Amino acid sequence: MGAQLNPYLMSEDARTQADFYIKALGGEVVSVMTFGQLPGTPEAIKDKVMHMMLVVAGANTLFLSDSSEPVSGSRSIALALTYDNESEARTAYTNLGEGGAFKYPFDLQPWGAYYGEVVDQFGVTWQVVTRV
């Protein structure tokens, strides 16, 4: 028996972050559950996202949640997107970097693939690469 690994991002504003990823990568929100759907939730957090599921960049599942603590970016993990098509990969790289930081230019690498790295405006590191 195997398991499926899905990125789960804690966010200061899950709805805005989800909208950015849908615009940058294409996709849609599959489901949203707010804290207000739980009994006894304080009024101040009723509209906050407890769990959101997105499908982006084809059939990739991404989960988001509004965090109860301050969120900061981390360089200890990166989300890697692998494309068959250089043009699609370049578009994703450019879109994800909007408002963020381009850490490594998207270009042809010695191993034969195109590769680039960005940190998006929410502090998430993305590696965008093409298949060789």
mmCIF file of N, CA and C in Angstrom:
data_model
loop_
_atom_site.group_PDB
_atom_site.id
_atom_site.type_symbol
_atom_site.label_atom_id
_atom_site.label_comp_id
_atom_site.label_asym_id
_atom_site.label_seq_id
_atom_site.Cartn_x
_atom_site.Cartn_y
_atom_site.Cartn_z
ATOM 1 N N MET A 1 0.844 -1.179 0.000
ATOM 2 C CA MET A 1 0.000 0.000 0.000
ATOM 3 C C MET A 1 0.890 1.242 0.000
ATOM 4 N N GLY A 2 0.519 2.224 -0.764
ATOM 5 C CA GLY A 2 1.295 3.450 -0.856
ATOM 6 C C GLY A 2 0.523 4.629 -0.304
ATOM 7 N N ALA A 3 1.164 5.750 -0.316
ATOM 8 C CA ALA A 3 0.549 6.992 0.147
ATOM 9 C C ALA A 3 0.710 8.045 -0.930
ATOM 10 N N GLN A 4 -0.119 9.061 -0.852
ATOM 11 C CA GLN A 4 -0.005 10.193 -1.757
ATOM 12 C C GLN A 4 0.477 11.384 -0.948
ATOM 13 N N LEU A 5 1.481 12.076 -1.435
ATOM 14 C CA LEU A 5 2.039 13.240 -0.768
ATOM 15 C C LEU A 5 1.475 14.492 -1.422
ATOM 16 N N ASN A 6 0.861 15.364 -0.629
ATOM 17 C CA ASN A 6 0.316 16.615 -1.139
ATOM 18 C C ASN A 6 0.887 17.787 -0.353
ATOM 19 N N PRO A 7 1.362 18.822 -1.038
ATOM 20 C CA PRO A 7 1.794 20.027 -0.335
ATOM 21 C C PRO A 7 0.612 20.654 0.398
ATOM 22 N N TYR A 8 0.836 21.069 1.648
ATOM 23 C CA TYR A 8 -0.190 21.723 2.464
ATOM 24 C C TYR A 8 0.422 23.019 2.973
ATOM 25 N N LEU A 9 -0.030 24.128 2.441
ATOM 26 C CA LEU A 9 0.552 25.426 2.761
ATOM 27 C C LEU A 9 -0.264 26.160 3.809
ATOM 28 N N MET A 10 0.417 26.622 4.845
ATOM 29 C CA MET A 10 -0.216 27.466 5.849
ATOM 30 C C MET A 10 -0.073 28.906 5.356
ATOM 31 N N SER A 11 -1.158 29.664 5.445
ATOM 32 C CA SER A 11 -1.205 30.967 4.811
ATOM 33 C C SER A 11 -1.741 32.031 5.756
ATOM 34 N N GLU A 12 -1.362 33.260 5.497
ATOM 35 C CA GLU A 12 -1.965 34.382 6.214
ATOM 36 C C GLU A 12 -3.272 34.791 5.540
ATOM 37 N N ASP A 13 -3.453 34.398 4.276
ATOM 38 C CA ASP A 13 -4.683 34.681 3.539
ATOM 39 C C ASP A 13 -4.839 33.621 2.443
ATOM 40 N N ALA A 14 -5.403 32.485 2.822
ATOM 41 C CA ALA A 14 -5.489 31.330 1.922
ATOM 42 C C ALA A 14 -6.271 31.639 0.651
ATOM 43 N N ARG A 15 -7.333 32.418 0.754
ATOM 44 C CA ARG A 15 -8.139 32.723 -0.440
ATOM 45 C C ARG A 15 -7.329 33.517 -1.472
ATOM 46 N N THR A 16 -6.607 34.539 -1.000
ATOM 47 C CA THR A 16 -5.787 35.353 -1.901
ATOM 48 C C THR A 16 -4.661 34.524 -2.496
ATOM 49 N N GLN A 17 -4.033 33.697 -1.683
ATOM 50 C CA GLN A 17 -2.945 32.854 -2.158
ATOM 51 C C GLN A 17 -3.462 31.849 -3.190
ATOM 52 N N ALA A 18 -4.617 31.263 -2.940
ATOM 53 C CA ALA A 18 -5.220 30.324 -3.892
ATOM 54 C C ALA A 18 -5.530 31.021 -5.211
ATOM 55 N N ASP A 19 -6.089 32.215 -5.143
ATOM 56 C CA ASP A 19 -6.389 32.973 -6.365
ATOM 57 C C ASP A 19 -5.121 33.226 -7.174
ATOM 58 N N PHE A 20 -4.024 33.546 -6.489
ATOM 59 C CA PHE A 20 -2.751 33.777 -7.167
ATOM 60 C C PHE A 20 -2.290 32.521 -7.903
ATOM 61 N N TYR A 21 -2.341 31.369 -7.241
ATOM 62 C CA TYR A 21 -1.884 30.129 -7.862
ATOM 63 C C TYR A 21 -2.773 29.727 -9.032
ATOM 64 N N ILE A 22 -4.059 29.947 -8.920
ATOM 65 C CA ILE A 22 -4.971 29.629 -10.020
ATOM 66 C C ILE A 22 -4.670 30.514 -11.229
ATOM 67 N N LYS A 23 -4.412 31.799 -10.967
ATOM 68 C CA LYS A 23 -4.064 32.716 -12.056
ATOM 69 C C LYS A 23 -2.700 32.355 -12.646
ATOM 70 N N ALA A 24 -1.725 32.040 -11.789
ATOM 71 C CA ALA A 24 -0.358 31.774 -12.240
ATOM 72 C C ALA A 24 -0.217 30.442 -12.970
ATOM 73 N N LEU A 25 -0.956 29.431 -12.509
ATOM 74 C CA LEU A 25 -0.741 28.071 -13.007
ATOM 75 C C LEU A 25 -1.945 27.461 -13.714
ATOM 76 N N GLY A 26 -3.083 28.133 -13.638
ATOM 77 C CA GLY A 26 -4.316 27.537 -14.133
ATOM 78 C C GLY A 26 -4.830 26.543 -13.104
ATOM 79 N N GLY A 27 -6.115 26.375 -13.048
ATOM 80 C CA GLY A 27 -6.692 25.423 -12.108
ATOM 81 C C GLY A 27 -7.972 25.939 -11.505
ATOM 82 N N GLU A 28 -8.342 25.318 -10.387
ATOM 83 C CA GLU A 28 -9.591 25.698 -9.749
ATOM 84 C C GLU A 28 -9.601 25.270 -8.281
ATOM 85 N N VAL A 29 -10.460 25.944 -7.521
ATOM 86 C CA VAL A 29 -10.725 25.535 -6.142
ATOM 87 C C VAL A 29 -11.694 24.371 -6.200
ATOM 88 N N VAL A 30 -11.349 23.273 -5.566
ATOM 89 C CA VAL A 30 -12.199 22.085 -5.552
ATOM 90 C C VAL A 30 -13.131 22.121 -4.348
ATOM 91 N N SER A 31 -12.603 22.526 -3.193
ATOM 92 C CA SER A 31 -13.440 22.598 -1.996
ATOM 93 C C SER A 31 -12.849 23.567 -0.990
ATOM 94 N N VAL A 32 -13.726 24.131 -0.158
ATOM 95 C CA VAL A 32 -13.322 25.039 0.913
ATOM 96 C C VAL A 32 -14.160 24.716 2.144
ATOM 97 N N MET A 33 -13.477 24.605 3.281
ATOM 98 C CA MET A 33 -14.165 24.461 4.561
ATOM 99 C C MET A 33 -13.651 25.569 5.473
ATOM 100 N N THR A 34 -14.565 26.330 6.059
ATOM 101 C CA THR A 34 -14.169 27.404 6.964
ATOM 102 C C THR A 34 -14.280 26.944 8.408
ATOM 103 N N PHE A 35 -13.611 27.676 9.283
ATOM 104 C CA PHE A 35 -13.719 27.374 10.709
ATOM 105 C C PHE A 35 -15.153 27.575 11.199
ATOM 106 N N GLY A 36 -15.890 28.456 10.525
ATOM 107 C CA GLY A 36 -17.282 28.705 10.885
ATOM 108 C C GLY A 36 -18.194 27.503 10.695
ATOM 109 N N GLN A 37 -17.744 26.509 9.958
ATOM 110 C CA GLN A 37 -18.538 25.299 9.771
ATOM 111 C C GLN A 37 -18.445 24.357 10.974
ATOM 112 N N LEU A 38 -17.573 24.688 11.902
ATOM 113 C CA LEU A 38 -17.452 23.901 13.128
ATOM 114 C C LEU A 38 -18.258 24.557 14.243
ATOM 115 N N PRO A 39 -18.943 23.768 15.049
ATOM 116 C CA PRO A 39 -19.710 24.363 16.148
ATOM 117 C C PRO A 39 -18.784 25.038 17.167
ATOM 118 N N GLY A 40 -19.240 26.169 17.691
ATOM 119 C CA GLY A 40 -18.518 26.861 18.752
ATOM 120 C C GLY A 40 -17.345 27.698 18.287
ATOM 121 N N THR A 41 -17.216 27.917 16.985
ATOM 122 C CA THR A 41 -16.104 28.721 16.470
ATOM 123 C C THR A 41 -16.303 30.182 16.857
ATOM 124 N N PRO A 42 -15.259 30.827 17.382
ATOM 125 C CA PRO A 42 -15.364 32.256 17.698
ATOM 126 C C PRO A 42 -15.685 33.079 16.449
ATOM 127 N N GLU A 43 -16.458 34.097 16.610
ATOM 128 C CA GLU A 43 -16.900 34.965 15.510
ATOM 129 C C GLU A 43 -15.714 35.505 14.702
ATOM 130 N N ALA A 44 -14.622 35.837 15.367
ATOM 131 C CA ALA A 44 -13.464 36.463 14.724
ATOM 132 C C ALA A 44 -12.805 35.576 13.662
ATOM 133 N N ILE A 45 -12.983 34.264 13.735
ATOM 134 C CA ILE A 45 -12.319 33.391 12.756
ATOM 135 C C ILE A 45 -13.292 32.568 11.915
ATOM 136 N N LYS A 46 -14.580 32.875 11.993
ATOM 137 C CA LYS A 46 -15.579 32.076 11.268
ATOM 138 C C LYS A 46 -15.345 32.026 9.760
ATOM 139 N N ASP A 47 -14.840 33.110 9.165
ATOM 140 C CA ASP A 47 -14.637 33.143 7.711
ATOM 141 C C ASP A 47 -13.258 32.661 7.289
ATOM 142 N N LYS A 48 -12.403 32.351 8.243
ATOM 143 C CA LYS A 48 -11.059 31.865 7.919
ATOM 144 C C LYS A 48 -11.133 30.457 7.332
ATOM 145 N N VAL A 49 -10.201 30.154 6.437
ATOM 146 C CA VAL A 49 -10.169 28.857 5.768
ATOM 147 C C VAL A 49 -9.504 27.822 6.677
ATOM 148 N N MET A 50 -10.255 26.775 6.985
ATOM 149 C CA MET A 50 -9.701 25.662 7.739
ATOM 150 C C MET A 50 -9.009 24.686 6.789
ATOM 151 N N HIS A 51 -9.632 24.459 5.630
ATOM 152 C CA HIS A 51 -9.060 23.542 4.638
ATOM 153 C C HIS A 51 -9.572 23.927 3.249
ATOM 154 N N MET A 52 -8.643 24.074 2.322
ATOM 155 C CA MET A 52 -8.986 24.366 0.937
ATOM 156 C C MET A 52 -8.192 23.420 0.048
ATOM 157 N N MET A 53 -8.860 22.894 -0.955
ATOM 158 C CA MET A 53 -8.206 22.018 -1.927
ATOM 159 C C MET A 53 -8.254 22.675 -3.293
ATOM 160 N N LEU A 54 -7.078 22.773 -3.931
ATOM 161 C CA LEU A 54 -6.963 23.300 -5.288
ATOM 162 C C LEU A 54 -6.429 22.214 -6.204
ATOM 163 N N VAL A 55 -6.765 22.332 -7.456
ATOM 164 C CA VAL A 55 -6.085 21.573 -8.499
ATOM 165 C C VAL A 55 -5.437 22.629 -9.383
ATOM 166 N N VAL A 56 -4.098 22.528 -9.557
ATOM 167 C CA VAL A 56 -3.353 23.523 -10.324
ATOM 168 C C VAL A 56 -2.423 22.838 -11.319
ATOM 169 N N ALA A 57 -2.054 23.593 -12.356
ATOM 170 C CA ALA A 57 -1.072 23.135 -13.348
ATOM 171 C C ALA A 57 -1.361 21.715 -13.819
ATOM 172 N N GLY A 58 -2.570 21.499 -14.253
ATOM 173 C CA GLY A 58 -2.971 20.162 -14.705
ATOM 174 C C GLY A 58 -3.763 19.468 -13.620
ATOM 175 N N ALA A 59 -3.204 18.405 -13.069
ATOM 176 C CA ALA A 59 -3.935 17.608 -12.080
ATOM 177 C C ALA A 59 -3.199 17.537 -10.741
ATOM 178 N N ASN A 60 -2.498 18.613 -10.373
ATOM 179 C CA ASN A 60 -1.743 18.640 -9.121
ATOM 180 C C ASN A 60 -2.593 19.196 -7.987
ATOM 181 N N THR A 61 -2.670 18.456 -6.904
ATOM 182 C CA THR A 61 -3.458 18.871 -5.753
ATOM 183 C C THR A 61 -2.588 19.680 -4.798
ATOM 184 N N LEU A 62 -3.135 20.793 -4.349
ATOM 185 C CA LEU A 62 -2.469 21.669 -3.400
ATOM 186 C C LEU A 62 -3.479 22.027 -2.323
ATOM 187 N N PHE A 63 -3.088 21.881 -1.058
ATOM 188 C CA PHE A 63 -3.963 22.243 0.060
ATOM 189 C C PHE A 63 -3.469 23.539 0.690
ATOM 190 N N LEU A 64 -4.418 24.351 1.183
ATOM 191 C CA LEU A 64 -4.089 25.583 1.897
ATOM 192 C C LEU A 64 -4.987 25.722 3.115
ATOM 193 N N SER A 65 -4.487 26.455 4.096
ATOM 194 C CA SER A 65 -5.257 26.769 5.288
ATOM 195 C C SER A 65 -4.788 28.100 5.839
ATOM 196 N N ASP A 66 -5.713 28.874 6.399
ATOM 197 C CA ASP A 66 -5.314 30.082 7.111
ATOM 198 C C ASP A 66 -4.660 29.660 8.416
ATOM 199 N N SER A 67 -3.513 30.238 8.704
ATOM 200 C CA SER A 67 -2.758 29.889 9.895
ATOM 201 C C SER A 67 -3.199 30.745 11.081
ATOM 202 N N SER A 68 -3.158 30.150 12.251
ATOM 203 C CA SER A 68 -3.468 30.908 13.469
ATOM 204 C C SER A 68 -2.218 31.591 14.008
ATOM 205 N N GLU A 69 -1.076 31.338 13.379
ATOM 206 C CA GLU A 69 0.199 31.934 13.777
ATOM 207 C C GLU A 69 0.782 32.686 12.585
ATOM 208 N N PRO A 70 1.680 33.644 12.831
ATOM 209 C CA PRO A 70 2.328 34.336 11.703
ATOM 210 C C PRO A 70 3.047 33.329 10.801
ATOM 211 N N VAL A 71 3.002 33.596 9.507
ATOM 212 C CA VAL A 71 3.601 32.709 8.521
ATOM 213 C C VAL A 71 4.838 33.390 7.952
ATOM 214 N N SER A 72 5.918 32.630 7.820
ATOM 215 C CA SER A 72 7.108 33.158 7.164
ATOM 216 C C SER A 72 7.590 32.123 6.156
ATOM 217 N N GLY A 73 8.260 32.603 5.120
ATOM 218 C CA GLY A 73 8.768 31.704 4.088
ATOM 219 C C GLY A 73 9.878 30.828 4.633
ATOM 220 N N SER A 74 10.126 29.748 3.941
ATOM 221 C CA SER A 74 11.174 28.824 4.353
ATOM 222 C C SER A 74 11.946 28.349 3.139
ATOM 223 N N ARG A 75 13.255 28.340 3.245
ATOM 224 C CA ARG A 75 14.090 27.823 2.157
ATOM 225 C C ARG A 75 14.407 26.348 2.381
ATOM 226 N N SER A 76 13.805 25.738 3.402
ATOM 227 C CA SER A 76 14.110 24.339 3.677
ATOM 228 C C SER A 76 13.289 23.384 2.818
ATOM 229 N N ILE A 77 12.342 23.911 2.057
ATOM 230 C CA ILE A 77 11.534 23.068 1.182
ATOM 231 C C ILE A 77 11.158 23.880 -0.058
ATOM 232 N N ALA A 78 11.025 23.191 -1.172
ATOM 233 C CA ALA A 78 10.604 23.833 -2.418
ATOM 234 C C ALA A 78 9.567 22.944 -3.090
ATOM 235 N N LEU A 79 8.647 23.568 -3.786
ATOM 236 C CA LEU A 79 7.687 22.833 -4.606
ATOM 237 C C LEU A 79 8.258 22.800 -6.019
ATOM 238 N N ALA A 80 8.371 21.612 -6.588
ATOM 239 C CA ALA A 80 8.954 21.448 -7.914
ATOM 240 C C ALA A 80 7.859 21.141 -8.931
ATOM 241 N N LEU A 81 7.824 21.927 -9.987
ATOM 242 C CA LEU A 81 6.885 21.717 -11.094
ATOM 243 C C LEU A 81 7.683 21.270 -12.306
ATOM 244 N N THR A 82 7.342 20.125 -12.854
ATOM 245 C CA THR A 82 8.042 19.583 -14.013
ATOM 246 C C THR A 82 7.094 19.596 -15.209
ATOM 247 N N TYR A 83 7.543 20.222 -16.274
ATOM 248 C CA TYR A 83 6.742 20.353 -17.491
ATOM 249 C C TYR A 83 7.383 19.588 -18.638
ATOM 250 N N ASP A 84 6.554 19.172 -19.584
ATOM 251 C CA ASP A 84 7.035 18.581 -20.824
ATOM 252 C C ASP A 84 7.401 19.667 -21.829
ATOM 253 N N ASN A 85 6.815 20.844 -21.658
ATOM 254 C CA ASN A 85 6.897 21.911 -22.637
ATOM 255 C C ASN A 85 7.648 23.113 -22.052
ATOM 256 N N GLU A 86 8.687 23.561 -22.742
ATOM 257 C CA GLU A 86 9.502 24.694 -22.268
ATOM 258 C C GLU A 86 8.687 25.979 -22.165
ATOM 259 N N SER A 87 7.803 26.216 -23.107
ATOM 260 C CA SER A 87 6.989 27.436 -23.096
ATOM 261 C C SER A 87 6.053 27.483 -21.877
ATOM 262 N N GLU A 88 5.399 26.366 -21.574
ATOM 263 C CA GLU A 88 4.527 26.306 -20.403
ATOM 264 C C GLU A 88 5.329 26.491 -19.119
ATOM 265 N N ALA A 89 6.510 25.887 -19.063
ATOM 266 C CA ALA A 89 7.362 26.018 -17.882
ATOM 267 C C ALA A 89 7.804 27.470 -17.697
ATOM 268 N N ARG A 90 8.202 28.117 -18.771
ATOM 269 C CA ARG A 90 8.639 29.517 -18.703
ATOM 270 C C ARG A 90 7.495 30.423 -18.241
ATOM 271 N N THR A 91 6.285 30.159 -18.724
ATOM 272 C CA THR A 91 5.119 30.946 -18.310
ATOM 273 C C THR A 91 4.854 30.766 -16.811
ATOM 274 N N ALA A 92 4.909 29.536 -16.338
ATOM 275 C CA ALA A 92 4.703 29.267 -14.906
ATOM 276 C C ALA A 92 5.767 29.980 -14.078
ATOM 277 N N TYR A 93 7.018 29.893 -14.501
ATOM 278 C CA TYR A 93 8.126 30.556 -13.812
ATOM 279 C C TYR A 93 7.868 32.063 -13.706
ATOM 280 N N THR A 94 7.512 32.677 -14.817
ATOM 281 C CA THR A 94 7.251 34.122 -14.850
ATOM 282 C C THR A 94 6.066 34.483 -13.971
ATOM 283 N N ASN A 95 4.979 33.731 -14.095
ATOM 284 C CA ASN A 95 3.768 34.026 -13.317
ATOM 285 C C ASN A 95 3.992 33.855 -11.821
ATOM 286 N N LEU A 96 4.668 32.794 -11.421
ATOM 287 C CA LEU A 96 4.911 32.556 -9.996
ATOM 288 C C LEU A 96 5.833 33.610 -9.391
ATOM 289 N N GLY A 97 6.729 34.155 -10.182
ATOM 290 C CA GLY A 97 7.654 35.166 -9.678
ATOM 291 C C GLY A 97 7.063 36.557 -9.554
ATOM 292 N N GLU A 98 5.864 36.761 -10.113
ATOM 293 C CA GLU A 98 5.232 38.077 -10.067
ATOM 294 C C GLU A 98 5.010 38.503 -8.612
ATOM 295 N N GLY A 99 5.634 39.612 -8.236
ATOM 296 C CA GLY A 99 5.506 40.106 -6.863
ATOM 297 C C GLY A 99 6.427 39.399 -5.887
ATOM 298 N N GLY A 100 7.207 38.453 -6.386
ATOM 299 C CA GLY A 100 8.125 37.698 -5.539
ATOM 300 C C GLY A 100 9.565 37.980 -5.943
ATOM 301 N N ALA A 101 10.394 36.948 -5.896
ATOM 302 C CA ALA A 101 11.811 37.103 -6.226
ATOM 303 C C ALA A 101 12.254 35.964 -7.145
ATOM 304 N N PHE A 102 12.909 36.329 -8.230
ATOM 305 C CA PHE A 102 13.481 35.343 -9.139
ATOM 306 C C PHE A 102 14.863 34.983 -8.594
ATOM 307 N N LYS A 103 14.996 33.782 -8.051
ATOM 308 C CA LYS A 103 16.229 33.373 -7.385
ATOM 309 C C LYS A 103 17.255 32.792 -8.352
ATOM 310 N N TYR A 104 16.785 32.066 -9.348
ATOM 311 C CA TYR A 104 17.679 31.441 -10.317
ATOM 312 C C TYR A 104 17.016 31.574 -11.676
ATOM 313 N N PRO A 105 17.701 32.189 -12.654
ATOM 314 C CA PRO A 105 17.068 32.445 -13.954
ATOM 315 C C PRO A 105 16.618 31.161 -14.654
ATOM 316 N N PHE A 106 15.477 31.249 -15.306
ATOM 317 C CA PHE A 106 14.961 30.123 -16.089
ATOM 318 C C PHE A 106 15.760 30.059 -17.378
ATOM 319 N N ASP A 107 16.545 28.990 -17.537
ATOM 320 C CA ASP A 107 17.407 28.886 -18.702
ATOM 321 C C ASP A 107 17.773 27.419 -18.934
ATOM 322 N N LEU A 108 18.329 27.148 -20.097
ATOM 323 C CA LEU A 108 18.791 25.807 -20.441
ATOM 324 C C LEU A 108 19.988 25.455 -19.555
ATOM 325 N N GLN A 109 19.944 24.280 -18.939
ATOM 326 C CA GLN A 109 20.978 23.847 -17.999
ATOM 327 C C GLN A 109 21.906 22.818 -18.652
ATOM 328 N N PRO A 110 23.106 22.624 -18.081
ATOM 329 C CA PRO A 110 24.062 21.666 -18.658
ATOM 330 C C PRO A 110 23.526 20.240 -18.772
ATOM 331 N N TRP A 111 22.554 19.868 -17.931
ATOM 332 C CA TRP A 111 22.008 18.507 -17.996
ATOM 333 C C TRP A 111 20.917 18.364 -19.056
ATOM 334 N N GLY A 112 20.618 19.452 -19.779
ATOM 335 C CA GLY A 112 19.715 19.376 -20.915
ATOM 336 C C GLY A 112 18.290 19.826 -20.673
ATOM 337 N N ALA A 113 17.952 20.185 -19.449
ATOM 338 C CA ALA A 113 16.604 20.664 -19.125
ATOM 339 C C ALA A 113 16.636 22.173 -18.904
ATOM 340 N N TYR A 114 15.476 22.790 -19.049
ATOM 341 C CA TYR A 114 15.325 24.179 -18.625
ATOM 342 C C TYR A 114 14.969 24.158 -17.143
ATOM 343 N N TYR A 115 15.528 25.113 -16.386
ATOM 344 C CA TYR A 115 15.310 25.157 -14.936
ATOM 345 C C TYR A 115 15.372 26.602 -14.473
ATOM 346 N N GLY A 116 14.518 26.912 -13.496
ATOM 347 C CA GLY A 116 14.557 28.207 -12.832
ATOM 348 C C GLY A 116 13.921 28.092 -11.469
ATOM 349 N N GLU A 117 14.257 29.023 -10.584
ATOM 350 C CA GLU A 117 13.727 28.997 -9.218
ATOM 351 C C GLU A 117 13.225 30.383 -8.826
ATOM 352 N N VAL A 118 12.034 30.405 -8.236
ATOM 353 C CA VAL A 118 11.449 31.658 -7.747
ATOM 354 C C VAL A 118 10.934 31.455 -6.325
ATOM 355 N N VAL A 119 10.879 32.565 -5.591
ATOM 356 C CA VAL A 119 10.173 32.593 -4.320
ATOM 357 C C VAL A 119 8.983 33.506 -4.554
ATOM 358 N N ASP A 120 7.777 32.949 -4.435
ATOM 359 C CA ASP A 120 6.592 33.743 -4.762
ATOM 360 C C ASP A 120 6.311 34.789 -3.684
ATOM 361 N N GLN A 121 5.334 35.629 -3.935
ATOM 362 C CA GLN A 121 5.012 36.727 -3.025
ATOM 363 C C GLN A 121 4.543 36.264 -1.647
ATOM 364 N N PHE A 122 4.288 34.973 -1.486
ATOM 365 C CA PHE A 122 3.854 34.421 -0.201
ATOM 366 C C PHE A 122 4.998 33.705 0.520
ATOM 367 N N GLY A 123 6.199 33.745 -0.069
ATOM 368 C CA GLY A 123 7.367 33.129 0.550
ATOM 369 C C GLY A 123 7.573 31.669 0.207
ATOM 370 N N VAL A 124 6.810 31.136 -0.753
ATOM 371 C CA VAL A 124 6.935 29.733 -1.152
ATOM 372 C C VAL A 124 7.959 29.635 -2.286
ATOM 373 N N THR A 125 8.915 28.725 -2.134
ATOM 374 C CA THR A 125 9.929 28.497 -3.157
ATOM 375 C C THR A 125 9.414 27.487 -4.177
ATOM 376 N N TRP A 126 9.561 27.826 -5.458
ATOM 377 C CA TRP A 126 9.148 26.967 -6.563
ATOM 378 C C TRP A 126 10.352 26.703 -7.457
ATOM 379 N N GLN A 127 10.558 25.459 -7.813
ATOM 380 C CA GLN A 127 11.532 25.070 -8.824
ATOM 381 C C GLN A 127 10.728 24.659 -10.053
ATOM 382 N N VAL A 128 10.995 25.315 -11.165
ATOM 383 C CA VAL A 128 10.280 25.022 -12.412
ATOM 384 C C VAL A 128 11.294 24.430 -13.383
ATOM 385 N N VAL A 129 10.969 23.248 -13.917
ATOM 386 C CA VAL A 129 11.916 22.511 -14.745
ATOM 387 C C VAL A 129 11.182 21.803 -15.884
ATOM 388 N N THR A 130 11.913 21.535 -16.944
ATOM 389 C CA THR A 130 11.355 20.730 -18.031
ATOM 390 C C THR A 130 11.983 19.341 -17.977
ATOM 391 N N ARG A 131 11.249 18.367 -18.483
ATOM 392 C CA ARG A 131 11.792 17.020 -18.601
ATOM 393 C C ARG A 131 12.881 17.004 -19.669
ATOM 394 N N VAL A 132 13.862 16.168 -19.461
ATOM 395 C CA VAL A 132 14.947 16.035 -20.446
ATOM 396 C C VAL A 132 14.501 15.070 -21.527
#
